[in-house]
Tab-separated table of N, CA and C and ligand atoms in Angstrom:
chain	number	residue	atom	x	y	z
G	1	MET	N	15.873	-27.816	-5.991
G	1	MET	CA	16.559	-27.402	-4.669
G	1	MET	C	16.643	-28.282	-3.694
G	2	ASP	N	17.854	-28.384	-2.878
G	2	ASP	CA	18.015	-29.311	-1.727
G	2	ASP	C	17.315	-28.613	-0.524
G	3	ILE	N	16.664	-29.314	0.201
G	3	ILE	CA	16.096	-28.722	1.528
G	3	ILE	C	16.750	-29.467	2.743
G	4	GLU	N	17.460	-28.664	3.532
G	4	GLU	CA	18.106	-29.442	4.695
G	4	GLU	C	17.568	-28.809	5.944
G	5	LEU	N	17.728	-29.620	7.071
G	5	LEU	CA	17.294	-29.199	8.380
G	5	LEU	C	18.660	-29.164	9.170
G	6	ALA	N	18.630	-28.203	10.014
G	6	ALA	CA	19.830	-27.892	10.992
G	6	ALA	C	19.308	-27.316	12.245
G	7	GLN	N	20.251	-27.347	13.285
G	7	GLN	CA	19.786	-26.901	14.526
G	7	GLN	C	20.940	-25.786	14.939
G	8	GLY	N	20.482	-24.678	15.455
G	8	GLY	CA	21.519	-23.796	16.001
G	8	GLY	C	21.231	-22.380	15.802
G	9	ASP	N	22.074	-21.485	15.875
G	9	ASP	CA	21.692	-19.972	15.883
G	9	ASP	C	22.051	-19.503	14.354
G	10	ILE	N	21.088	-19.130	13.631
G	10	ILE	CA	21.098	-18.684	12.218
G	10	ILE	C	22.271	-17.514	12.155
G	11	THR	N	22.320	-16.713	13.060
G	11	THR	CA	23.310	-15.663	12.888
G	11	THR	C	24.780	-16.103	12.505
G	12	THR	N	24.999	-17.529	12.928
G	12	THR	CA	26.438	-17.911	12.695
G	12	THR	C	26.470	-18.668	11.298
G	13	TRP	N	25.295	-18.596	10.607
G	13	TRP	CA	25.373	-19.375	9.439
G	13	TRP	C	26.124	-18.932	8.300
G	14	ARG	N	27.087	-19.670	7.607
G	14	ARG	CA	27.918	-19.141	6.486
G	14	ARG	C	27.208	-19.630	5.173
G	15	VAL	N	26.259	-18.794	4.682
G	15	VAL	CA	25.616	-18.935	3.511
G	15	VAL	C	25.439	-17.655	2.845
G	16	ASP	N	24.979	-17.680	1.654
G	16	ASP	CA	24.837	-16.361	0.750
G	16	ASP	C	23.839	-15.466	1.485
G	17	ALA	N	22.716	-15.927	1.844
G	17	ALA	CA	21.770	-15.104	2.639
G	17	ALA	C	21.184	-15.947	3.771
G	18	ILE	N	20.839	-15.129	4.957
G	18	ILE	CA	19.990	-15.759	5.915
G	18	ILE	C	18.747	-14.942	5.948
G	19	VAL	N	17.639	-15.544	6.282
G	19	VAL	CA	16.257	-14.913	6.251
G	19	VAL	C	16.042	-14.363	7.632
G	20	ASN	N	15.567	-13.274	7.810
G	20	ASN	CA	15.157	-12.687	9.229
G	20	ASN	C	13.627	-12.772	9.272
G	21	ALA	N	13.127	-13.166	10.375
G	21	ALA	CA	11.739	-13.192	10.650
G	21	ALA	C	11.567	-11.748	11.424
G	22	ALA	N	11.440	-10.727	10.452
G	22	ALA	CA	11.472	-9.302	10.890
G	22	ALA	C	10.234	-8.714	11.414
G	23	ASN	N	10.372	-7.503	12.160
G	23	ASN	CA	9.245	-6.798	12.675
G	23	ASN	C	8.977	-5.983	11.378
G	24	HIS	N	7.684	-5.521	11.244
G	24	HIS	CA	7.177	-4.897	10.085
G	24	HIS	C	7.856	-3.358	10.097
G	25	THR	N	8.155	-2.958	11.156
G	25	THR	CA	8.766	-1.672	11.167
G	25	THR	C	10.190	-1.574	10.602
G	26	LEU	N	10.866	-2.810	10.493
G	26	LEU	CA	12.221	-2.926	9.968
G	26	LEU	C	13.163	-2.444	11.061
G	27	LEU	N	12.846	-2.068	12.168
G	27	LEU	CA	13.661	-1.258	13.153
G	27	LEU	C	14.195	-2.307	14.162
G	28	GLY	N	13.970	-3.551	13.964
G	28	GLY	CA	14.498	-4.531	14.974
G	28	GLY	C	13.451	-4.952	15.969
G	29	GLY	N	13.659	-5.890	16.445
G	29	GLY	CA	12.529	-6.477	17.565
G	29	GLY	C	13.310	-7.528	18.425
G	30	GLY	N	12.473	-8.416	18.913
G	30	GLY	CA	13.000	-9.507	19.721
G	30	GLY	C	13.400	-10.665	18.951
G	31	GLY	N	13.578	-11.853	19.446
G	31	GLY	CA	13.816	-13.291	18.793
G	31	GLY	C	14.970	-13.046	17.912
G	32	VAL	N	14.770	-13.806	16.674
G	32	VAL	CA	15.830	-13.726	15.861
G	32	VAL	C	16.125	-12.524	15.151
G	33	ASP	N	15.205	-11.636	14.982
G	33	ASP	CA	15.330	-10.435	14.558
G	33	ASP	C	16.320	-9.476	15.465
G	34	GLY	N	16.048	-9.478	16.776
G	34	GLY	CA	17.078	-8.743	17.691
G	34	GLY	C	18.385	-9.453	17.482
G	35	ALA	N	18.555	-10.876	17.386
G	35	ALA	CA	19.900	-11.495	17.193
G	35	ALA	C	20.546	-11.073	15.993
G	36	ILE	N	19.853	-11.104	14.898
G	36	ILE	CA	20.473	-10.572	13.659
G	36	ILE	C	20.828	-9.139	13.790
G	37	HIS	N	20.215	-8.266	14.256
G	37	HIS	CA	20.534	-6.941	14.281
G	37	HIS	C	21.848	-6.671	15.150
G	38	ARG	N	21.845	-7.446	16.313
G	38	ARG	CA	22.881	-7.289	17.349
G	38	ARG	C	24.307	-7.873	16.497
G	39	ALA	N	24.025	-9.118	15.956
G	39	ALA	CA	25.213	-9.724	15.395
G	39	ALA	C	25.786	-8.928	14.236
G	40	GLY	N	24.704	-8.434	13.418
G	40	GLY	CA	25.054	-7.781	12.179
G	40	GLY	C	25.764	-6.519	12.304
G	41	GLY	N	25.371	-5.672	13.483
G	41	GLY	CA	25.743	-4.577	13.766
G	41	GLY	C	25.152	-3.328	12.969
G	42	ARG	N	26.103	-2.235	12.874
G	42	ARG	CA	25.269	-0.884	12.531
G	42	ARG	C	24.837	-0.924	10.976
G	43	ALA	N	25.648	-1.710	10.110
G	43	ALA	CA	25.265	-1.746	8.577
G	43	ALA	C	23.804	-2.027	8.440
G	44	ILE	N	23.503	-3.204	9.135
G	44	ILE	CA	22.152	-3.667	8.861
G	44	ILE	C	21.044	-2.767	9.506
G	45	VAL	N	21.373	-2.320	10.572
G	45	VAL	CA	20.502	-1.196	11.287
G	45	VAL	C	20.376	-0.017	10.319
G	46	GLU	N	21.411	0.441	9.793
G	46	GLU	CA	21.256	1.555	8.950
G	46	GLU	C	20.573	1.338	7.621
G	47	GLU	N	20.800	0.201	7.029
G	47	GLU	CA	20.222	0.032	5.778
G	47	GLU	C	18.681	-0.219	5.972
G	48	CYS	N	18.376	-0.920	7.079
G	48	CYS	CA	16.883	-1.066	7.460
G	48	CYS	C	16.249	0.384	7.521
G	49	ARG	N	16.906	1.126	8.245
G	49	ARG	CA	16.288	2.497	8.639
G	49	ARG	C	16.147	3.170	7.266
G	50	LEU	N	17.077	3.045	6.315
G	50	LEU	CA	16.867	3.873	4.926
G	50	LEU	C	15.857	3.226	4.201
G	51	LEU	N	15.703	1.844	4.134
G	51	LEU	CA	14.584	1.109	3.423
G	51	LEU	C	13.279	1.619	4.118
G	52	ARG	N	13.190	1.796	5.312
G	52	ARG	CA	11.936	2.185	6.003
G	52	ARG	C	11.577	3.542	5.614
G	53	ALA	N	12.460	4.610	5.581
G	53	ALA	CA	12.365	5.814	5.205
G	53	ALA	C	12.008	6.060	3.898
G	54	ASP	N	12.708	5.199	2.993
G	54	ASP	CA	12.619	5.606	1.477
G	54	ASP	C	11.401	4.729	0.827
G	55	ARG	N	11.523	3.472	1.013
G	55	ARG	CA	10.675	2.353	0.345
G	55	ARG	C	9.356	1.984	1.021
G	56	TYR	N	9.596	1.828	2.341
G	56	TYR	CA	8.423	1.344	3.097
G	56	TYR	C	8.038	2.241	4.324
G	57	PRO	N	7.465	3.473	3.991
G	57	PRO	CA	7.180	4.309	5.019
G	57	PRO	C	6.267	3.742	6.117
G	58	GLU	N	5.258	2.893	5.478
G	58	GLU	CA	4.254	2.244	6.359
G	58	GLU	C	4.794	0.949	6.963
G	59	GLY	N	5.982	0.562	6.697
G	59	GLY	CA	6.583	-0.602	7.059
G	59	GLY	C	6.616	-1.735	6.110
G	60	LEU	N	7.333	-2.754	6.202
G	60	LEU	CA	7.299	-3.784	5.257
G	60	LEU	C	6.069	-4.765	5.386
G	61	PRO	N	5.220	-4.884	4.342
G	61	PRO	CA	3.909	-5.581	4.605
G	61	PRO	C	4.170	-7.202	4.926
G	62	THR	N	3.213	-7.643	5.642
G	62	THR	CA	3.182	-9.094	6.022
G	62	THR	C	3.261	-9.911	4.875
G	63	GLY	N	4.069	-10.914	4.725
G	63	GLY	CA	4.253	-11.840	3.556
G	63	GLY	C	5.302	-11.437	2.524
G	64	GLU	N	5.701	-10.002	2.751
G	64	GLU	CA	6.718	-9.681	1.637
G	64	GLU	C	8.124	-9.658	2.231
G	65	ALA	N	9.216	-9.480	1.322
G	65	ALA	CA	10.550	-9.652	1.720
G	65	ALA	C	11.425	-8.566	0.911
G	66	VAL	N	12.563	-8.374	1.684
G	66	VAL	CA	13.439	-7.401	1.081
G	66	VAL	C	14.935	-7.621	1.656
G	67	ALA	N	15.859	-7.393	0.871
G	67	ALA	CA	17.197	-7.845	1.239
G	67	ALA	C	18.207	-6.513	1.692
G	68	THR	N	18.905	-6.720	2.560
G	68	THR	CA	19.977	-5.735	2.889
G	68	THR	C	21.396	-6.643	2.929
G	69	THR	N	22.318	-5.846	3.066
G	69	THR	CA	23.742	-6.549	3.265
G	69	THR	C	23.647	-7.123	4.655
G	70	ALA	N	24.592	-7.840	5.061
G	70	ALA	CA	24.654	-8.469	6.404
G	70	ALA	C	25.639	-8.060	7.433
G	71	GLY	N	26.220	-6.915	7.013
G	71	GLY	CA	27.101	-6.362	8.113
G	71	GLY	C	28.265	-7.312	8.671
G	72	ASP	N	28.295	-7.428	9.924
G	72	ASP	CA	29.395	-8.359	10.495
G	72	ASP	C	29.130	-9.800	10.405
G	73	LEU	N	27.888	-10.199	9.781
G	73	LEU	CA	27.547	-11.619	9.861
G	73	LEU	C	28.421	-12.444	8.840
G	74	PRO	N	28.529	-13.713	8.952
G	74	PRO	CA	29.206	-14.612	7.836
G	74	PRO	C	28.456	-14.471	6.669
G	75	ALA	N	27.113	-14.400	6.739
G	75	ALA	CA	26.394	-14.456	5.472
G	75	ALA	C	26.575	-13.111	4.697
G	76	ARG	N	26.223	-13.134	3.384
G	76	ARG	CA	26.521	-12.042	2.504
G	76	ARG	C	25.315	-11.004	2.650
G	77	TRP	N	24.042	-11.488	2.722
G	77	TRP	CA	22.906	-10.726	2.716
G	77	TRP	C	21.949	-11.284	3.815
G	78	VAL	N	21.118	-10.379	4.210
G	78	VAL	CA	19.805	-10.683	5.179
G	78	VAL	C	18.726	-10.478	4.138
G	79	ILE	N	17.747	-11.312	4.174
G	79	ILE	CA	16.476	-11.220	3.629
G	79	ILE	C	15.458	-11.052	4.739
G	80	HIS	N	14.864	-9.871	4.779
G	80	HIS	CA	13.834	-9.596	5.947
G	80	HIS	C	12.432	-9.960	5.389
G	81	THR	N	11.821	-10.801	6.105
G	81	THR	CA	10.392	-11.102	5.717
G	81	THR	C	9.441	-10.923	7.037
G	82	VAL	N	8.266	-10.460	6.886
G	82	VAL	CA	7.535	-10.274	8.160
G	82	VAL	C	6.513	-11.475	8.030
G	83	GLY	N	6.418	-12.355	8.916
G	83	GLY	CA	5.430	-13.339	9.132
G	83	GLY	C	4.149	-12.734	9.798
G	84	PRO	N	3.109	-13.578	9.609
G	84	PRO	CA	1.710	-13.222	10.133
G	84	PRO	C	1.901	-13.731	11.704
G	85	THR	N	1.030	-13.036	12.507
G	85	THR	CA	0.859	-13.498	13.833
G	85	THR	C	-0.167	-14.509	13.740
G	86	TRP	N	-0.022	-15.706	14.477
G	86	TRP	CA	-1.030	-16.709	14.684
G	86	TRP	C	-2.363	-16.159	15.176
G	87	ALA	N	-3.406	-16.644	14.583
G	87	ALA	CA	-4.940	-16.307	14.960
G	87	ALA	C	-5.834	-17.420	14.924
G	88	LYS	N	-6.364	-17.860	15.946
G	88	LYS	CA	-7.254	-19.118	16.012
G	88	LYS	C	-8.472	-18.967	14.925
G	89	THR	N	-8.916	-17.709	14.756
G	89	THR	CA	-10.201	-17.576	14.013
G	89	THR	C	-9.824	-17.226	12.641
G	90	THR	N	-8.657	-16.777	12.229
G	90	THR	CA	-8.321	-16.518	10.700
G	90	THR	C	-7.251	-17.339	10.342
G	91	ASP	N	-7.519	-17.933	9.053
G	91	ASP	CA	-6.347	-18.737	8.595
G	91	ASP	C	-5.385	-17.820	7.788
G	92	LYS	N	-4.409	-17.576	8.349
G	92	LYS	CA	-3.245	-16.720	7.750
G	92	LYS	C	-2.154	-17.478	7.032
G	93	SER	N	-2.383	-18.808	6.854
G	93	SER	CA	-1.240	-19.526	6.280
G	93	SER	C	-0.813	-19.140	4.929
G	94	GLU	N	-1.595	-18.566	4.028
G	94	GLU	CA	-1.244	-18.189	2.676
G	94	GLU	C	-0.095	-17.043	2.947
G	95	LEU	N	-0.259	-16.203	3.958
G	95	LEU	CA	0.759	-15.030	4.370
G	95	LEU	C	2.005	-15.817	4.654
G	96	LEU	N	1.862	-16.908	5.481
G	96	LEU	CA	3.122	-17.478	6.099
G	96	LEU	C	3.820	-18.055	4.904
G	97	ARG	N	3.100	-18.666	3.925
G	97	ARG	CA	3.766	-19.396	2.744
G	97	ARG	C	4.350	-18.315	1.836
G	98	SER	N	3.699	-17.156	1.984
G	98	SER	CA	4.191	-16.103	1.122
G	98	SER	C	5.607	-15.609	1.566
G	99	CYS	N	5.727	-15.622	2.866
G	99	CYS	CA	7.041	-15.299	3.393
G	99	CYS	C	8.327	-16.013	2.753
G	100	TYR	N	8.055	-17.406	2.656
G	100	TYR	CA	9.022	-18.308	2.058
G	100	TYR	C	9.145	-18.097	0.610
G	101	ARG	N	8.150	-17.820	-0.076
G	101	ARG	CA	8.092	-17.672	-1.517
G	101	ARG	C	8.817	-16.321	-1.951
G	102	THR	N	8.387	-15.187	-1.340
G	102	THR	CA	8.958	-13.909	-1.600
G	102	THR	C	10.437	-13.928	-1.213
G	103	SER	N	10.782	-14.625	-0.196
G	103	SER	CA	12.285	-14.657	0.102
G	103	SER	C	13.017	-15.328	-0.801
G	104	LEU	N	12.432	-16.404	-1.382
G	104	LEU	CA	13.148	-17.159	-2.421
G	104	LEU	C	13.295	-16.390	-3.839
G	105	ALA	N	12.272	-15.539	-3.872
G	105	ALA	CA	12.257	-14.545	-5.133
G	105	ALA	C	13.397	-13.549	-4.935
G	106	VAL	N	13.509	-13.013	-3.673
G	106	VAL	CA	14.580	-11.932	-3.410
G	106	VAL	C	15.886	-12.547	-3.640
G	107	ALA	N	15.988	-13.818	-3.092
G	107	ALA	CA	17.296	-14.612	-3.117
G	107	ALA	C	17.719	-14.646	-4.586
G	108	ASP	N	16.591	-15.064	-5.523
G	108	ASP	CA	16.956	-15.259	-6.990
G	108	ASP	C	17.366	-13.892	-7.448
G	109	GLU	N	16.735	-12.792	-7.088
G	109	GLU	CA	17.100	-11.493	-7.558
G	109	GLU	C	18.486	-11.128	-7.187
G	110	ILE	N	19.110	-11.390	-5.893
G	110	ILE	CA	20.398	-10.999	-5.663
G	110	ILE	C	21.390	-12.045	-6.021
G	111	GLY	N	20.981	-13.250	-6.471
G	111	GLY	CA	21.851	-14.141	-6.952
G	111	GLY	C	22.374	-15.225	-5.709
G	112	ALA	N	21.567	-15.232	-4.620
G	112	ALA	CA	21.957	-16.205	-3.578
G	112	ALA	C	21.634	-17.649	-3.922
G	113	ALA	N	22.662	-18.516	-3.890
G	113	ALA	CA	22.478	-19.750	-4.156
G	113	ALA	C	22.162	-20.691	-2.894
G	114	THR	N	22.544	-20.202	-1.717
G	114	THR	CA	22.489	-20.961	-0.449
G	114	THR	C	21.804	-19.968	0.526
G	115	VAL	N	20.619	-20.477	1.115
G	115	VAL	CA	19.757	-19.583	2.010
G	115	VAL	C	19.430	-20.204	3.089
G	116	ALA	N	19.443	-19.583	4.387
G	116	ALA	CA	19.214	-20.334	5.565
G	116	ALA	C	17.863	-19.442	6.022
G	117	PHE	N	16.832	-20.358	6.630
G	117	PHE	CA	15.406	-19.761	6.932
G	117	PHE	C	15.224	-20.191	8.549
G	118	PRO	N	14.921	-19.168	9.228
G	118	PRO	CA	14.362	-19.411	10.627
G	118	PRO	C	12.916	-20.046	10.532
G	119	LEU	N	12.475	-20.470	11.542
G	119	LEU	CA	11.024	-20.930	11.524
G	119	LEU	C	10.110	-19.793	11.594
G	120	VAL	N	9.731	-19.045	10.556
G	120	VAL	CA	8.974	-17.749	10.623
G	120	VAL	C	7.811	-17.924	11.328
G	121	SER	N	7.421	-16.962	12.149
G	121	SER	CA	6.197	-16.807	12.962
G	121	SER	C	6.175	-17.639	14.068
G	122	ALA	N	7.070	-18.619	14.316
G	122	ALA	CA	6.824	-19.607	15.464
G	122	ALA	C	7.286	-19.028	16.754
G	123	GLY	N	7.669	-17.875	16.876
G	123	GLY	CA	8.340	-17.440	18.177
G	123	GLY	C	7.200	-16.448	18.923
G	124	VAL	N	7.620	-15.270	18.707
G	124	VAL	CA	6.759	-14.172	19.448
G	124	VAL	C	5.392	-14.129	18.794
G	125	TYR	N	5.321	-14.468	17.455
G	125	TYR	CA	3.990	-14.543	16.705
G	125	TYR	C	3.150	-15.749	16.981
G	126	ARG	N	3.794	-16.708	17.695
G	126	ARG	CA	2.952	-17.875	18.388
G	126	ARG	C	2.267	-18.888	17.357
G	127	TRP	N	2.887	-18.993	16.170
G	127	TRP	CA	2.421	-19.876	15.348
G	127	TRP	C	2.606	-21.378	15.777
G	128	PRO	N	1.811	-22.316	15.770
G	128	PRO	CA	2.127	-23.472	16.347
G	128	PRO	C	3.209	-24.191	15.545
G	129	LYS	N	4.274	-24.673	16.153
G	129	LYS	CA	5.500	-25.083	15.548
G	129	LYS	C	5.386	-26.144	14.531
G	130	GLU	N	4.505	-27.131	14.865
G	130	GLU	CA	4.527	-28.242	13.819
G	130	GLU	C	3.835	-27.653	12.545
G	131	ASP	N	2.793	-26.923	12.553
G	131	ASP	CA	2.198	-26.316	11.331
G	131	ASP	C	3.062	-25.324	10.738
G	132	ALA	N	3.943	-24.580	11.532
G	132	ALA	CA	4.914	-23.783	10.935
G	132	ALA	C	5.861	-24.482	10.125
G	133	ILE	N	6.292	-25.657	10.609
G	133	ILE	CA	7.357	-26.578	9.869
G	133	ILE	C	6.724	-27.075	8.722
G	134	VAL	N	5.396	-27.408	8.783
G	134	VAL	CA	4.763	-28.031	7.504
G	134	VAL	C	4.649	-26.933	6.586
G	135	GLN	N	4.214	-25.750	6.865
G	135	GLN	CA	4.019	-24.609	5.841
G	135	GLN	C	5.389	-24.218	5.316
G	136	ALA	N	6.576	-24.393	5.978
G	136	ALA	CA	7.794	-24.067	5.580
G	136	ALA	C	8.351	-25.109	4.479
G	137	LEU	N	8.178	-26.281	4.973
G	137	LEU	CA	8.772	-27.464	4.038
G	137	LEU	C	7.994	-27.608	2.823
G	138	THR	N	6.725	-27.444	2.852
G	138	THR	CA	5.988	-27.562	1.563
G	138	THR	C	5.971	-26.448	0.639
G	139	THR	N	6.130	-25.156	1.313
G	139	THR	CA	6.304	-23.984	0.352
G	139	THR	C	7.739	-24.060	-0.354
G	140	LEU	N	8.804	-24.366	0.536
G	140	LEU	CA	10.045	-24.497	-0.050
G	140	LEU	C	10.022	-25.556	-1.182
G	141	GLY	N	9.491	-26.736	-0.831
G	141	GLY	CA	9.429	-27.740	-1.767
G	141	GLY	C	8.733	-27.405	-3.030
G	142	SER	N	7.901	-26.572	-3.172
G	142	SER	CA	6.868	-26.273	-4.253
G	142	SER	C	7.318	-25.055	-4.901
G	143	THR	N	8.238	-24.346	-4.648
G	143	THR	CA	8.500	-22.908	-5.243
G	143	THR	C	9.669	-22.963	-6.174
G	144	PRO	N	9.267	-22.636	-7.556
G	144	PRO	CA	10.360	-22.698	-8.476
G	144	PRO	C	11.495	-21.640	-8.119
G	145	THR	N	12.632	-21.859	-8.163
G	145	THR	CA	13.774	-21.029	-7.788
G	145	THR	C	15.232	-21.548	-8.294
G	146	ALA	N	15.983	-20.625	-8.424
G	146	ALA	CA	17.454	-20.984	-8.738
G	146	ALA	C	18.332	-21.220	-7.475
G	147	VAL	N	17.662	-20.881	-6.373
G	147	VAL	CA	18.548	-21.403	-5.084
G	147	VAL	C	18.826	-22.836	-5.099
G	148	ARG	N	20.056	-23.112	-4.775
G	148	ARG	CA	20.409	-24.594	-4.730
G	148	ARG	C	20.208	-25.237	-3.538
G	149	THR	N	20.472	-24.571	-2.350
G	149	THR	CA	20.221	-25.218	-1.086
G	149	THR	C	19.485	-24.215	-0.124
G	150	ALA	N	18.403	-24.779	0.393
G	150	ALA	CA	17.698	-23.998	1.407
G	150	ALA	C	17.890	-24.750	2.789
G	151	THR	N	18.302	-24.141	3.742
G	151	THR	CA	18.508	-24.793	5.155
G	151	THR	C	17.284	-24.188	6.099
G	152	LEU	N	16.668	-25.041	6.712
G	152	LEU	CA	15.481	-24.476	7.820
G	152	LEU	C	16.336	-24.847	8.994
G	153	VAL	N	16.689	-23.704	9.726
G	153	VAL	CA	17.492	-23.690	10.860
G	153	VAL	C	16.558	-23.700	12.151
G	154	LEU	N	16.537	-24.684	12.907
G	154	LEU	CA	15.590	-24.754	14.125
G	154	LEU	C	16.550	-24.357	15.292
G	155	TYR	N	16.083	-23.476	16.010
G	155	TYR	CA	16.798	-22.993	17.219
G	155	TYR	C	17.081	-23.895	18.236
G	156	ASP	N	16.250	-24.784	18.488
G	156	ASP	CA	16.338	-25.695	19.693
G	156	ASP	C	16.200	-27.170	19.429
G	157	GLU	N	16.854	-28.072	20.255
G	157	GLU	CA	16.740	-29.359	19.806
G	157	GLU	C	15.298	-29.991	19.701
G	158	PRO	N	14.359	-29.710	20.656
G	158	PRO	CA	13.153	-30.281	20.379
G	158	PRO	C	12.347	-29.844	19.106
G	159	THR	N	12.530	-28.731	18.704
G	159	THR	CA	11.978	-28.155	17.386
G	159	THR	C	12.654	-28.936	16.330
G	160	TYR	N	14.020	-29.104	16.410
G	160	TYR	CA	14.579	-29.800	15.357
G	160	TYR	C	14.254	-31.222	15.146
G	161	ARG	N	13.882	-31.817	16.245
G	161	ARG	CA	13.478	-33.313	16.362
G	161	ARG	C	12.270	-33.313	15.610
G	162	LEU	N	11.261	-32.243	15.957
G	162	LEU	CA	10.041	-32.246	15.408
G	162	LEU	C	9.950	-32.014	13.877
G	163	ALA	N	10.901	-31.122	13.460
G	163	ALA	CA	11.095	-30.907	12.079
G	163	ALA	C	11.594	-32.236	11.356
G	164	GLU	N	12.351	-33.001	11.980
G	164	GLU	CA	12.843	-34.258	11.455
G	164	GLU	C	11.685	-35.271	11.208
G	165	GLN	N	10.721	-35.258	12.286
G	165	GLN	CA	9.456	-36.184	12.006
G	165	GLN	C	8.621	-35.547	11.049
G	166	VAL	N	8.458	-34.238	11.075
G	166	VAL	CA	7.567	-33.735	9.950
G	166	VAL	C	8.166	-34.119	8.577
G	167	ALA	N	9.414	-33.780	8.449
G	167	ALA	CA	10.051	-33.936	7.085
G	167	ALA	C	9.891	-35.618	6.655
G	168	ALA	N	10.109	-36.415	7.586
G	168	ALA	CA	9.909	-37.860	7.320
G	168	ALA	C	8.467	-38.183	6.874
G	169	ARG	N	7.432	-37.547	7.623
G	169	ARG	CA	6.213	-37.771	7.161
G	169	ARG	C	5.773	-37.179	5.773
G	170	LEU	N	6.292	-36.023	5.530
G	170	LEU	CA	6.087	-35.420	4.200
G	170	LEU	C	6.831	-36.155	2.927
G	171	ALA	N	7.749	-36.794	3.336
G	171	ALA	CA	8.682	-37.475	2.207
G	171	ALA	C	7.956	-38.450	1.399
F	1	ADP	P1	8.202	-14.302	14.950
F	1	ADP	O1	8.053	-12.900	15.490
F	1	ADP	O2	8.112	-14.387	13.349
F	1	ADP	O3	7.546	-15.330	15.652
F	1	ADP	P2	10.762	-15.042	16.284
F	1	ADP	O4	12.183	-14.334	16.190
F	1	ADP	O5	10.085	-14.673	17.690
F	1	ADP	O6	9.841	-14.502	15.194
F	1	ADP	O7	10.737	-16.553	16.299
F	1	ADP	C1	10.818	-17.220	15.109
F	1	ADP	C2	11.527	-18.479	15.244
F	1	ADP	O8	12.960	-18.190	15.313
F	1	ADP	C3	11.310	-19.368	16.531
F	1	ADP	O9	11.057	-20.684	16.315
F	1	ADP	C4	12.457	-18.970	17.459
F	1	ADP	O10	12.767	-20.051	18.358
F	1	ADP	C5	13.550	-19.036	16.401
F	1	ADP	N1	14.906	-18.146	16.727
F	1	ADP	C6	15.047	-17.239	17.663
F	1	ADP	N2	16.247	-16.862	17.746
F	1	ADP	C7	17.063	-17.623	16.818
F	1	ADP	C8	18.351	-17.603	16.219
F	1	ADP	N3	19.341	-16.864	16.736
F	1	ADP	N4	18.639	-18.607	15.309
F	1	ADP	C9	17.604	-19.418	14.795
F	1	ADP	N5	16.250	-19.237	15.138
F	1	ADP	C10	16.045	-18.540	16.134
């Protein structure tokens, strides 16, 4: 799988699937979740509501992933995954890595060949950006998948530059 870095708003990405750093309720939230729900429109909201009612009455567990259609977005699917909140005293990196692994597994199930990821947990959930990038790149690079291209989409310029530095260090 090719792993690419890009900067911008993931809701504009023309790929088979974009990944959402979702809220476990699946009912929308702030950050990239809010942006995806707003730009995707009613189809995503409705499908998430049904998934919550039928399949995940307790909410989508942290580290797991599930796909919906993408409504008005240029992408065909949205893969919702719930990242862990950052905690100084507990190492939750296995859960963060699980978000990338399970999202790729869901991409394989739906036949998505191109997938764009946000930097899961690095916003409202306060995961330090540099480590979030390390976890994202190392997990994407070590997970067997039929996905052809994974793009890590960094929202702002400083985080994009940081990701370039981390990628160069890991290469
Ligand atoms: P979490 O709750 O998992 O921390 P957030 O949405 O708060 O999720 O943040 C995850 C990352 O997504 C952050 O690095 C944030 O800067 C980034 N982000 C927010 N909006 C967008 C967007 N429209 N496109 C791409 N990345 C975004």
